Short mmCIF file of C-alpha atoms in Angstrom, two decimals:
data_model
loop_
_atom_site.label_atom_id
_atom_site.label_comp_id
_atom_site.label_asym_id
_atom_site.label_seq_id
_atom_site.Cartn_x
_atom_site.Cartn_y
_atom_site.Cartn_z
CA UNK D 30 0.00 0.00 0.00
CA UNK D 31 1.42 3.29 -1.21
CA UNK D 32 1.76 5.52 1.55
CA UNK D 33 0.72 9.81 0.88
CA UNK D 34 4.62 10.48 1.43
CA UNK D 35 5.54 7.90 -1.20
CA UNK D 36 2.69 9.22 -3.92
CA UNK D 37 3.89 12.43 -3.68
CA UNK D 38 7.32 12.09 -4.33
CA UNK D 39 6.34 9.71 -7.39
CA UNK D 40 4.09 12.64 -8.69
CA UNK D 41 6.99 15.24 -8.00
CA UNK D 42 9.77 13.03 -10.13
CA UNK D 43 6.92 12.24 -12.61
CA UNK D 44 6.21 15.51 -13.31
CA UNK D 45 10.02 16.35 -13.11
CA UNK D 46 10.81 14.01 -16.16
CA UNK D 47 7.73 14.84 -17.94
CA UNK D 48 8.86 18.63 -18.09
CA UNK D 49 12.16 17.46 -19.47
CA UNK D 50 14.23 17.90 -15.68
CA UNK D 51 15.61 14.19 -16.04
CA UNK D 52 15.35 11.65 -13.63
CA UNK D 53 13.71 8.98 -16.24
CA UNK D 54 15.63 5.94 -14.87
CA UNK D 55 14.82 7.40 -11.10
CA UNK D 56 11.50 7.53 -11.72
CA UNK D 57 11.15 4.00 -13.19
CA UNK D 58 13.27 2.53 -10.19
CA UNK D 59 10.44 4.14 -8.06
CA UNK D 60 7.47 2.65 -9.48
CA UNK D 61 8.86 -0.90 -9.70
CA UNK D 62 10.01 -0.17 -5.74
CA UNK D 63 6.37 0.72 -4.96
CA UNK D 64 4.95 -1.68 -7.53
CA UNK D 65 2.12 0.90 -9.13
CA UNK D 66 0.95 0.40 -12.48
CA UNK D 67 1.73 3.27 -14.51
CA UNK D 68 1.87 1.87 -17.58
CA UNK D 69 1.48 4.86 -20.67
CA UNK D 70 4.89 6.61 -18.43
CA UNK D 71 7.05 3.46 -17.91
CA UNK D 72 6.44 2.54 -21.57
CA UNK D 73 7.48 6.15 -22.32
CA UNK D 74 10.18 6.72 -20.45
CA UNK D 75 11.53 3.23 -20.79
CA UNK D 76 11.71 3.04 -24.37
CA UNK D 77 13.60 6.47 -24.55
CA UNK D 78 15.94 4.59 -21.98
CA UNK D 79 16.58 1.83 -23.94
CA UNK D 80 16.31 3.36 -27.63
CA UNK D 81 19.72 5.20 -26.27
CA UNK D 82 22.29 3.20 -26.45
CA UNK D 83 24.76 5.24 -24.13
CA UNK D 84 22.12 5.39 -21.71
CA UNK D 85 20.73 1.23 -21.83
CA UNK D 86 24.47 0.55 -21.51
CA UNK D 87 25.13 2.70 -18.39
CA UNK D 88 22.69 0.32 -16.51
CA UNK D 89 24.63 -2.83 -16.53
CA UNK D 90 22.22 -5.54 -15.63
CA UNK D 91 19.12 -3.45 -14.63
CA UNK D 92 19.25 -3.24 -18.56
CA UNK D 93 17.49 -6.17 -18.62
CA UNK D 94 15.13 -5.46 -15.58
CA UNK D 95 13.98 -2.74 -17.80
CA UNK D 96 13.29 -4.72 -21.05
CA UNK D 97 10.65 -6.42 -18.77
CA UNK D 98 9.06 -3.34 -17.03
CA UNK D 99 8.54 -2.32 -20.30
CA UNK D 100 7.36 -5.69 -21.78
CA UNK D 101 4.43 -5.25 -19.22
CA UNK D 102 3.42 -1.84 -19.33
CA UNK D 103 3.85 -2.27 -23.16
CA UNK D 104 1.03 -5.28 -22.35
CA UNK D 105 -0.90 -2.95 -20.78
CA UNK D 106 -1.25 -0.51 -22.91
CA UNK D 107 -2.06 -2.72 -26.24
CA UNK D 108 1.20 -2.29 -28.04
CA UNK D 109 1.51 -5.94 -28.41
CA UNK D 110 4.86 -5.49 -30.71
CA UNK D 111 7.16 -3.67 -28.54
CA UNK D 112 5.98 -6.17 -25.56
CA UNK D 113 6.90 -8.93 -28.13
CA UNK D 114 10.21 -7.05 -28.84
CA UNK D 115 11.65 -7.13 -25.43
CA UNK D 116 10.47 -10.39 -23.96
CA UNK D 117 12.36 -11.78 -27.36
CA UNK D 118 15.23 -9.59 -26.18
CA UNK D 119 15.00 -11.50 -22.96
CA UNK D 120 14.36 -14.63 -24.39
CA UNK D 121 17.29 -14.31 -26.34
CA UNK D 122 20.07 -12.89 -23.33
CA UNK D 123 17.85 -15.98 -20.97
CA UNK D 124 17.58 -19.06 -22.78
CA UNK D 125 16.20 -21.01 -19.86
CA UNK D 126 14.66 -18.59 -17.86
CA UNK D 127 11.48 -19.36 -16.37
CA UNK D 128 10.54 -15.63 -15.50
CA UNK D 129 10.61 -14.99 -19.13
CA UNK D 130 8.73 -17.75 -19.67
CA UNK D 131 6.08 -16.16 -17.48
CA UNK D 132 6.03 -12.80 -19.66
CA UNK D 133 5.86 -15.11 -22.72
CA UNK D 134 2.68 -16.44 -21.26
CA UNK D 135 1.74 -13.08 -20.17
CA UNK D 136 1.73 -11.82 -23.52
CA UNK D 137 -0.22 -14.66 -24.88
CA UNK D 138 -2.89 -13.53 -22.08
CA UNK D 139 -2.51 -10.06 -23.57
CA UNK D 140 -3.48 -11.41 -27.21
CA UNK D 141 -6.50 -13.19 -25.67
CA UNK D 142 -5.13 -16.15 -26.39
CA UNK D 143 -6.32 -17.58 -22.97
CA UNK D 144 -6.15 -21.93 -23.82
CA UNK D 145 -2.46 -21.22 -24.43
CA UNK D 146 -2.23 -18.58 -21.64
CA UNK D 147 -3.07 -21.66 -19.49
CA UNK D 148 -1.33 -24.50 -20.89
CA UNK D 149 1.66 -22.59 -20.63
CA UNK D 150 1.34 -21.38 -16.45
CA UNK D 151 0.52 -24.68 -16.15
CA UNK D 152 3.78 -26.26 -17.33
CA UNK D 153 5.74 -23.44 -15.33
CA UNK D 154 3.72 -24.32 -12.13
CA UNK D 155 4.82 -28.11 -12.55
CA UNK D 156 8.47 -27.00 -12.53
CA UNK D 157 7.63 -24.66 -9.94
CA UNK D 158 4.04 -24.98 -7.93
CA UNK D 159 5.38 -22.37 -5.55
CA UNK D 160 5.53 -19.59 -8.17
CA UNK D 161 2.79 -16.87 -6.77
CA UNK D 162 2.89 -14.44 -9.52
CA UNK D 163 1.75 -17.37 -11.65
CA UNK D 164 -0.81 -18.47 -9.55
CA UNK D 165 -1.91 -14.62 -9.16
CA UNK D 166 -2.07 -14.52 -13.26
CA UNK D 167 -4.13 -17.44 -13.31
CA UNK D 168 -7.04 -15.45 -11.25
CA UNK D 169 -6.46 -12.33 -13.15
CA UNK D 170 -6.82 -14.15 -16.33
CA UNK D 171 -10.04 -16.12 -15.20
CA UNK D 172 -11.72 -12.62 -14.03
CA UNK D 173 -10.93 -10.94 -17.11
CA UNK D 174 -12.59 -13.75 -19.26
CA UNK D 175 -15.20 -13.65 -16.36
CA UNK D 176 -15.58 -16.51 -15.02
CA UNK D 177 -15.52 -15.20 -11.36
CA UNK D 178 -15.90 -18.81 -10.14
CA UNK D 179 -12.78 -20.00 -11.28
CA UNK D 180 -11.23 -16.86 -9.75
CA UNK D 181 -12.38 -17.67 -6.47
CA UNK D 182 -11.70 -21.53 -6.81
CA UNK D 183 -7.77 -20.53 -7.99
CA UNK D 184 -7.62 -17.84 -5.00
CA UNK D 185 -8.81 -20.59 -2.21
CA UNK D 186 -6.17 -22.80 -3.55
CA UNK D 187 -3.37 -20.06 -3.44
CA UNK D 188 -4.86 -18.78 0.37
CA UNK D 189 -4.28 -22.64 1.43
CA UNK D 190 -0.26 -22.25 0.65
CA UNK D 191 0.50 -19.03 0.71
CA UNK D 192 -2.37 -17.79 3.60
CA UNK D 193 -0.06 -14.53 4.60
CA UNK D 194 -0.93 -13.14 1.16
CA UNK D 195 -3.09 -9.66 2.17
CA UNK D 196 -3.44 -8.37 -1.18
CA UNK D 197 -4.82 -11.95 -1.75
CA UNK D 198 -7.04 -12.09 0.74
CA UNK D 199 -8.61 -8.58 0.21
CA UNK D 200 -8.82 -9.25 -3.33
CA UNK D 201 -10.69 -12.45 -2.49
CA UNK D 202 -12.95 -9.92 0.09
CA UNK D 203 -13.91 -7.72 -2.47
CA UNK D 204 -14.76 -10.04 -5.24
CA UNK D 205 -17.19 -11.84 -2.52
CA UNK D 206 -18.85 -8.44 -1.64
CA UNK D 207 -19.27 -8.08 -5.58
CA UNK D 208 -21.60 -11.43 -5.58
CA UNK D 209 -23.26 -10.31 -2.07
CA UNK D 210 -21.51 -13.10 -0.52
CA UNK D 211 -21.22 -11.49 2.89
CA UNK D 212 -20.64 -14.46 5.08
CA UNK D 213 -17.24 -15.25 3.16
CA UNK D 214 -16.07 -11.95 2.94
CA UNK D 215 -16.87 -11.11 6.54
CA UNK D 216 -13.94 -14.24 7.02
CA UNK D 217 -11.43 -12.63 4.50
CA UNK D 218 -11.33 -9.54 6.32
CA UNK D 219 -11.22 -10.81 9.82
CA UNK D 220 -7.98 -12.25 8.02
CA UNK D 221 -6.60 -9.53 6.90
CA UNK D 222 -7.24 -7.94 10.68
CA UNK D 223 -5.41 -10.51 12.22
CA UNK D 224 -2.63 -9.86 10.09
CA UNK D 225 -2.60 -6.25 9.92
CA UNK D 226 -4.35 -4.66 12.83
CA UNK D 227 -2.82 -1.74 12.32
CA UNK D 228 -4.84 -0.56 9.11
CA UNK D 229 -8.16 1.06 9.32
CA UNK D 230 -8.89 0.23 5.75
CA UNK D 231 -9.76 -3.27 6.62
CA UNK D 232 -11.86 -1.83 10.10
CA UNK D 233 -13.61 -0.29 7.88
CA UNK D 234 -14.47 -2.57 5.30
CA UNK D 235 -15.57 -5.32 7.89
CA UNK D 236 -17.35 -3.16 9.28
CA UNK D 237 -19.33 -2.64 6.25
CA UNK D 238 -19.96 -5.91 5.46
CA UNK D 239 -21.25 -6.78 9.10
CA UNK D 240 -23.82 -3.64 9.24
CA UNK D 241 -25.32 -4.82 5.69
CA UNK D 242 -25.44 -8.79 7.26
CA UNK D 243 -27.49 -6.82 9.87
CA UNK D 244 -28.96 -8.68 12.87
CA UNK D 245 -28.31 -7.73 16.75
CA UNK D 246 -25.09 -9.72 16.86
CA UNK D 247 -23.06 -8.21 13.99
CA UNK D 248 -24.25 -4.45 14.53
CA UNK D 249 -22.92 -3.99 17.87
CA UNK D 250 -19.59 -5.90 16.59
CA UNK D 251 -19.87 -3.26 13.36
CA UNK D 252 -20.09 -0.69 15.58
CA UNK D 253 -17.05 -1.83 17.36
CA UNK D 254 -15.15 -1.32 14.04
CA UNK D 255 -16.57 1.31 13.00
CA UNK D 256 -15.14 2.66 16.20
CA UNK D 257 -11.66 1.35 15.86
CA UNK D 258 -11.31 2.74 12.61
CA UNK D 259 -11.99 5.94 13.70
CA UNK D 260 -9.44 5.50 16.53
CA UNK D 261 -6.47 4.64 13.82
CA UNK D 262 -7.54 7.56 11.49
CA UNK D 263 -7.49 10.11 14.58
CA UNK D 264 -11.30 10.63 13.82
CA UNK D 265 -10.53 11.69 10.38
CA UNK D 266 -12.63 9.20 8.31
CA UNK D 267 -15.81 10.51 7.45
CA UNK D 268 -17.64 7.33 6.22
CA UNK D 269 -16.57 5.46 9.79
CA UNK D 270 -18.88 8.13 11.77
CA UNK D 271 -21.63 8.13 9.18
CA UNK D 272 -21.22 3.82 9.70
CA UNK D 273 -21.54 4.98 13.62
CA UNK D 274 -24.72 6.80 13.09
CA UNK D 275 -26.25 4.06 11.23
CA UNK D 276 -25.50 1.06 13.30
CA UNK D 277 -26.82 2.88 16.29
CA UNK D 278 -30.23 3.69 14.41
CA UNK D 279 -30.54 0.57 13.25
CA UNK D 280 -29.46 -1.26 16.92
CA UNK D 281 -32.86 1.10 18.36
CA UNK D 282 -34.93 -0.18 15.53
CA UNK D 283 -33.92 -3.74 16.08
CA UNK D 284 -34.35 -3.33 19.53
CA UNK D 285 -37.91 -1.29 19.76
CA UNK D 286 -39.22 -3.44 16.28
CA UNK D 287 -37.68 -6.42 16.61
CA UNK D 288 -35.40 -8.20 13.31
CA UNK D 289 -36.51 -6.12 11.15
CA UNK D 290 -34.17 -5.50 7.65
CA UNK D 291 -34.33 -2.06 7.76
CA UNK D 292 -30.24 -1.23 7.67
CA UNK D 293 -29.51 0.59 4.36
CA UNK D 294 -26.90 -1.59 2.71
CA UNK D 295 -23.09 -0.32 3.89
CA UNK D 296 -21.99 -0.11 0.08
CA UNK D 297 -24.30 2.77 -0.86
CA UNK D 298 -21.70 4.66 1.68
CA UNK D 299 -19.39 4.56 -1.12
CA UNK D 300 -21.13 8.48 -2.32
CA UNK D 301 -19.85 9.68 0.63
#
């Protein structure tokens, strides 16, 4: 998670090199250390980098930890032939490299070519089934062709070995809440609290999902959230004391009217 300290200084250098002040391979460096997708930049900046020879040879081996920054934002962006230009670059300096076997498959996925997307993660996973960027393609891939099933039968598998994972497990939260399965992501977050206390983000968001469960039980624990997340955000987050006005309405209904489902659903908060 990209801190407000961190953001700023990677809108300061981008806007630095952007203006012509320098600081292209600086800024790159930056990105990949904070792993944001900026993809139209990177591909930018990175091909004027490595269309220079004096400057691609001043990096020594980061040369080649640029040709694949660029292979991927190239991805991203559509331009399918410079993507296909560096990973054969890399294919070419890394015979028997299984990382650039991965943006080989990669760009298949990119060309929607998703039976051979597969077949090929699957042969890198048999040589190595501990690979989590694979695995993590694999669930990208089966939510782009949407099949949101698969994505939540590959993430399961991927929690049971690698269950420290928080981007995992919030990803897994959120695509739950997008089905109105609030049972399972009420679970992912109480995850993600264990392992990060600390971040009111997660507070929040479980306490969200309990207030639209609803019932006696999970208000009062929503309001307990609710409550902490205010406490980590110094009372700053405005959608935490609106949550805190609405779980105690709703605990008087419940309590005057009986279980009743009058609690507005927590995600219409997100107009706040």
């Amino acid at each position: 998670m990209v801190t407000k300290t961190e953001e700023t200084q990677l809108n300061r250098l981008e806007n630095q090199v952007d203006n012509g002040g320098g600081g292209a391979w600086e800024y790159l460096c930056l990105v990949r250390k904070l792993k944001v997708r900026r993809s139209e930049k990177v591909l930018k900046h990175g091909l004027s980098i490595l269309n220079d020879l004096k400057q691609r040879s001043s990096l020594g081996s980061d040369e080649w930890t640029l040709y694949e920054q660029v292979a991927v934002a190239a991805m991203d962006c559509q331009c399918l032939d410079v993507a296909k230009d560096c990973t054969k670059v890399l294919r070419k300096r890394f015979l028997e490299s299984k990382r650039v076997g991965r943006l080989e498959a990669m760009l298949l996925e990119a060309k929607g070519s998703w039976e051979l997307a597969e077949k090929a993660y699957t042969s890198l996973l048999e040589d190595n089934p501990l690979d989590q960027a694979i695995h993590k393609r694999r669930v990208a891939m089966a939510k782009a062709q949407g099949n949101i099933s698969v994505a939540i039968d590959w993430l399961n598998k991927y929690l049971e070995t690698f269950m420290a994972d928080h981007e995992a497990w919030r990803e897994l939260a959120e695509i739950y809440v997008s089905l109105q399965m609030y049972k399972q992501a009420a679970f992912c977050y109480e995850e993600l609290i264990l392992t990060q206390p600390t971040v009111p983000l997660f507070h929040l968001a479980y306490a969200d999902v309990l207030y639209t469960l609803g019932g006696l039980e999970n208000l009062q624990t929503a309001k307990k959230y609710y409550s902490s997340t205010i406490d980590l955000t110094g009372g700053k987050n405005t959608r935490a004391l609106f949550g805190i006005c609405l779980v105690r309405s709703s605990i008087q209904v419940f309590i005057l009217c009986g279980p009743l489902h009058l609690q507005v659903n927590a995600y219409e908060l997100n107009n706040l």
